[in-house]
Amino acid sequence: MHTYFVASRGESSTEQDGNAGLLSRWRSAWESSGWRTRVLTEEEASTHPNYQELRSALYALPTTNPKEYEVACFLRHLAMSAVGGGWMADYDVVPLALPACAAPSFEGKYTTHEGFVPALVSGSSDEYLRVTRLFAAIPWRENPRVFSFEAKPHVSDMLALQYLMQQGQITTYPLLRCGVVEASDVFGGGGEVNCKNVCPPPPAPAGG
């Protein structure tokens, strides 16, 4: 399982400690479920032969967020292409029932597992590159109502994925509840597991 992390400029020591702790817990959670983990950075993205071209195009997209943050959200897909594809999760996403032997969904087609939110995605190297190219060429000028925030032009990875999903250019896992679920859907107020709100168990094997 991969995640992507780039420290924000001007982070306080408290923020740095918090992020280090979160990444450590992310590693521990996935590795205890049998996964090998890897934290990617822009260094991996920069090894891709199309890095300079795509980074320039992505950097030119308008955003109301800090520019480096938004570019990182896009470049993580290029980093995944550079390392050969596979699974990628946000570093605040931990496994409940995703086996370490799980192959990327839909035979490697780029797939999101929380609607248009890329909290957990899978795909082949070629598919991650394809989606990064789609990000870079997103038609935000032609769709100002879609790509705006508070009446200002704004292109985020989630808005781009929502648009691409509506255009049929990416795949989303069809059972949303069997993808990424909120912690509040799993644990009740008293800390108990609320099994009704997570995936149903798989059917028993045939013949027993």
Tab-separated table of C-alpha atoms in Angstrom:
chain	number	residue	atom	x	y	z
A	1	MET	CA	0.000	0.000	0.000
A	2	HIS	CA	1.278	3.436	-0.951
A	3	THR	CA	0.534	6.859	0.401
A	4	TYR	CA	1.836	10.254	-0.637
A	5	PHE	CA	3.150	12.921	1.676
A	6	VAL	CA	4.778	16.287	1.144
A	7	ALA	CA	5.317	18.532	4.156
A	8	SER	CA	3.751	21.970	3.926
A	9	ARG	CA	6.049	24.950	3.932
A	10	GLY	CA	6.380	26.622	7.301
A	11	GLU	CA	5.076	23.687	9.329
A	12	SER	CA	5.520	24.141	13.065
A	13	SER	CA	7.345	21.502	15.083
A	14	THR	CA	3.976	20.466	16.533
A	15	GLU	CA	2.567	19.929	13.030
A	16	GLN	CA	5.669	18.003	11.985
A	17	ASP	CA	5.382	15.735	15.036
A	18	GLY	CA	1.691	15.213	14.350
A	19	ASN	CA	2.262	14.237	10.729
A	20	ALA	CA	5.128	11.919	11.668
A	21	GLY	CA	2.896	10.209	14.206
A	22	LEU	CA	0.042	9.866	11.724
A	23	LEU	CA	2.325	8.333	9.080
A	24	SER	CA	3.760	5.946	11.649
A	25	ARG	CA	0.279	4.785	12.675
A	26	TRP	CA	-0.702	4.456	9.006
A	27	ARG	CA	2.294	2.188	8.367
A	28	SER	CA	1.601	0.127	11.454
A	29	ALA	CA	-2.075	-0.377	10.606
A	30	TRP	CA	-1.452	-1.575	7.051
A	31	GLU	CA	1.597	-3.668	7.897
A	32	SER	CA	-0.251	-5.402	10.734
A	33	SER	CA	-2.806	-6.439	8.088
A	34	GLY	CA	-0.073	-8.013	5.972
A	35	TRP	CA	0.638	-5.151	3.554
A	36	ARG	CA	4.015	-3.774	2.593
A	37	THR	CA	3.909	0.019	2.793
A	38	ARG	CA	5.680	2.839	1.020
A	39	VAL	CA	5.428	6.589	1.539
A	40	LEU	CA	5.876	8.387	-1.779
A	41	THR	CA	6.978	11.982	-2.250
A	42	GLU	CA	7.581	14.285	-5.191
A	43	GLU	CA	10.965	12.609	-5.559
A	44	GLU	CA	9.239	9.535	-7.031
A	45	ALA	CA	7.033	11.698	-9.258
A	46	SER	CA	10.106	13.517	-10.548
A	47	THR	CA	11.556	10.269	-11.892
A	48	HIS	CA	8.731	9.965	-14.407
A	49	PRO	CA	9.782	11.021	-17.931
A	50	ASN	CA	6.700	13.260	-18.229
A	51	TYR	CA	7.237	14.981	-14.879
A	52	GLN	CA	8.335	18.437	-16.063
A	53	GLU	CA	5.632	18.673	-18.721
A	54	LEU	CA	2.821	17.556	-16.417
A	55	ARG	CA	3.980	19.478	-13.355
A	56	SER	CA	3.998	22.708	-15.368
A	57	ALA	CA	0.485	22.032	-16.661
A	58	LEU	CA	-0.821	21.112	-13.212
A	59	TYR	CA	0.823	24.130	-11.618
A	60	ALA	CA	-1.016	26.367	-14.093
A	61	LEU	CA	-4.447	25.169	-12.938
A	62	PRO	CA	-6.289	27.754	-10.809
A	63	THR	CA	-6.940	26.987	-7.160
A	64	THR	CA	-8.106	28.759	-4.029
A	65	ASN	CA	-5.938	26.419	-1.961
A	66	PRO	CA	-2.178	26.801	-1.445
A	67	LYS	CA	-0.659	25.996	-4.836
A	68	GLU	CA	1.878	23.432	-3.610
A	69	TYR	CA	-0.838	21.526	-1.727
A	70	GLU	CA	-3.058	21.283	-4.775
A	71	VAL	CA	-0.214	20.283	-7.092
A	72	ALA	CA	0.779	17.535	-4.647
A	73	CYS	CA	-2.760	16.117	-4.802
A	74	PHE	CA	-2.337	15.716	-8.557
A	75	LEU	CA	1.305	14.641	-8.594
A	76	ARG	CA	0.698	11.688	-6.292
A	77	HIS	CA	-0.925	10.000	-9.281
A	78	LEU	CA	2.204	10.529	-11.359
A	79	ALA	CA	4.297	9.144	-8.507
A	80	MET	CA	2.133	6.024	-8.560
A	81	SER	CA	2.710	5.689	-12.289
A	82	ALA	CA	6.449	6.039	-11.744
A	83	VAL	CA	6.584	3.200	-9.201
A	84	GLY	CA	4.499	0.808	-11.276
A	85	GLY	CA	0.950	1.418	-10.087
A	86	GLY	CA	-1.000	-0.495	-7.450
A	87	TRP	CA	-2.938	0.681	-4.411
A	88	MET	CA	-2.772	4.159	-2.849
A	89	ALA	CA	-4.515	5.377	0.301
A	90	ASP	CA	-4.605	8.670	2.117
A	91	TYR	CA	-2.502	8.509	5.258
A	92	ASP	CA	-5.609	8.797	7.423
A	93	VAL	CA	-7.144	5.670	5.819
A	94	VAL	CA	-6.505	2.318	7.526
A	95	PRO	CA	-7.719	-1.185	6.597
A	96	LEU	CA	-10.752	-2.960	7.970
A	97	ALA	CA	-11.074	-5.893	5.608
A	98	LEU	CA	-8.922	-5.320	2.525
A	99	PRO	CA	-6.645	-8.362	2.186
A	100	ALA	CA	-3.005	-7.805	1.372
A	101	CYS	CA	-3.343	-10.142	-1.621
A	102	ALA	CA	-5.991	-7.891	-3.230
A	103	ALA	CA	-5.171	-7.034	-6.833
A	104	PRO	CA	-6.069	-3.575	-8.152
A	105	SER	CA	-9.787	-3.393	-8.936
A	106	PHE	CA	-11.212	-3.995	-12.410
A	107	GLU	CA	-8.008	-5.478	-13.823
A	108	GLY	CA	-5.985	-2.349	-13.221
A	109	LYS	CA	-8.389	0.305	-14.475
A	110	TYR	CA	-8.052	3.476	-12.401
A	111	THR	CA	-10.667	2.995	-9.682
A	112	THR	CA	-11.728	5.139	-6.750
A	113	HIS	CA	-13.267	3.496	-3.693
A	114	GLU	CA	-15.049	6.492	-2.142
A	115	GLY	CA	-16.941	8.017	-5.020
A	116	PHE	CA	-14.938	10.895	-6.448
A	117	VAL	CA	-12.826	11.195	-3.282
A	118	PRO	CA	-9.400	9.593	-3.920
A	119	ALA	CA	-9.007	8.328	-0.353
A	120	LEU	CA	-8.355	4.817	-1.660
A	121	VAL	CA	-7.544	4.202	-5.316
A	122	SER	CA	-6.036	1.471	-7.429
A	123	GLY	CA	-4.786	1.147	-10.972
A	124	SER	CA	-1.967	0.209	-13.282
A	125	SER	CA	0.984	2.465	-14.061
A	126	ASP	CA	-0.515	3.373	-17.427
A	127	GLU	CA	-3.852	4.208	-15.847
A	128	TYR	CA	-2.313	6.535	-13.247
A	129	LEU	CA	-0.491	8.313	-16.072
A	130	ARG	CA	-3.699	8.532	-18.116
A	131	VAL	CA	-5.552	10.148	-15.216
A	132	THR	CA	-2.688	12.564	-14.522
A	133	ARG	CA	-2.857	13.659	-18.154
A	134	LEU	CA	-6.609	14.128	-17.831
A	135	PHE	CA	-6.033	16.318	-14.768
A	136	ALA	CA	-3.526	18.438	-16.682
A	137	ALA	CA	-5.962	18.930	-19.557
A	138	ILE	CA	-9.126	19.378	-17.487
A	139	PRO	CA	-11.461	21.824	-19.324
A	140	TRP	CA	-12.045	24.182	-16.420
A	141	ARG	CA	-12.583	27.293	-18.553
A	142	GLU	CA	-15.403	25.564	-20.419
A	143	ASN	CA	-17.019	24.466	-17.151
A	144	PRO	CA	-16.871	27.470	-14.795
A	145	ARG	CA	-19.796	26.292	-12.688
A	146	VAL	CA	-18.063	23.010	-11.959
A	147	PHE	CA	-14.585	24.373	-11.367
A	148	SER	CA	-15.168	27.244	-8.980
A	149	PHE	CA	-15.243	28.009	-5.278
A	150	GLU	CA	-16.761	31.160	-3.848
A	151	ALA	CA	-17.074	32.589	-7.371
A	152	LYS	CA	-13.363	32.038	-8.088
A	153	PRO	CA	-11.845	29.543	-10.563
A	154	HIS	CA	-10.775	26.462	-8.649
A	155	VAL	CA	-9.577	23.039	-9.811
A	156	SER	CA	-9.007	20.385	-7.151
A	157	ASP	CA	-8.364	16.698	-7.599
A	158	MET	CA	-11.807	15.913	-6.201
A	159	LEU	CA	-13.620	18.313	-8.533
A	160	ALA	CA	-11.596	16.932	-11.430
A	161	LEU	CA	-12.411	13.342	-10.467
A	162	GLN	CA	-16.090	14.202	-10.052
A	163	TYR	CA	-16.088	15.667	-13.571
A	164	LEU	CA	-14.191	12.680	-15.016
A	165	MET	CA	-16.562	10.279	-13.256
A	166	GLN	CA	-19.563	12.047	-14.804
A	167	GLN	CA	-17.860	11.855	-18.193
A	168	GLY	CA	-17.323	8.110	-17.780
A	169	GLN	CA	-13.535	8.421	-17.894
A	170	ILE	CA	-12.803	6.814	-14.526
A	171	THR	CA	-14.221	3.835	-12.664
A	172	THR	CA	-15.713	4.010	-9.192
A	173	TYR	CA	-16.213	1.005	-6.979
A	174	PRO	CA	-19.965	0.332	-7.207
A	175	LEU	CA	-20.603	-0.544	-3.565
A	176	LEU	CA	-19.712	2.653	-1.760
A	177	ARG	CA	-20.245	1.101	1.670
A	178	CYS	CA	-17.751	-1.592	0.746
A	179	GLY	CA	-15.097	0.942	-0.089
A	180	VAL	CA	-13.952	3.632	2.319
A	181	VAL	CA	-16.242	4.241	5.275
A	182	GLU	CA	-16.158	6.973	7.884
A	183	ALA	CA	-14.893	6.034	11.333
A	184	SER	CA	-18.267	7.147	12.742
A	185	ASP	CA	-19.952	4.514	10.549
A	186	VAL	CA	-17.850	1.773	12.080
A	187	PHE	CA	-17.618	2.809	15.703
A	188	GLY	CA	-20.575	3.997	17.718
A	189	GLY	CA	-20.400	6.700	20.349
A	190	GLY	CA	-19.306	4.179	22.978
A	191	GLY	CA	-16.496	2.798	20.835
A	192	GLU	CA	-18.317	-0.368	19.795
A	193	VAL	CA	-18.203	-1.668	16.238
A	194	ASN	CA	-21.475	-1.068	14.404
A	195	CYS	CA	-21.422	-3.993	11.969
A	196	LYS	CA	-24.642	-2.909	10.266
A	197	ASN	CA	-22.845	0.037	8.712
A	198	VAL	CA	-19.957	-1.806	7.103
A	199	CYS	CA	-19.725	-4.383	4.342
A	200	PRO	CA	-21.765	-7.547	4.779
A	201	PRO	CA	-19.645	-10.688	5.215
A	202	PRO	CA	-18.851	-12.602	2.028
A	203	PRO	CA	-21.009	-15.643	1.261
A	204	ALA	CA	-19.873	-18.977	2.618
A	205	PRO	CA	-17.903	-21.173	0.198
A	206	ALA	CA	-19.990	-23.541	-1.870
A	207	GLY	CA	-20.514	-26.899	-0.236
A	208	GLY	CA	-19.993	-25.735	3.309
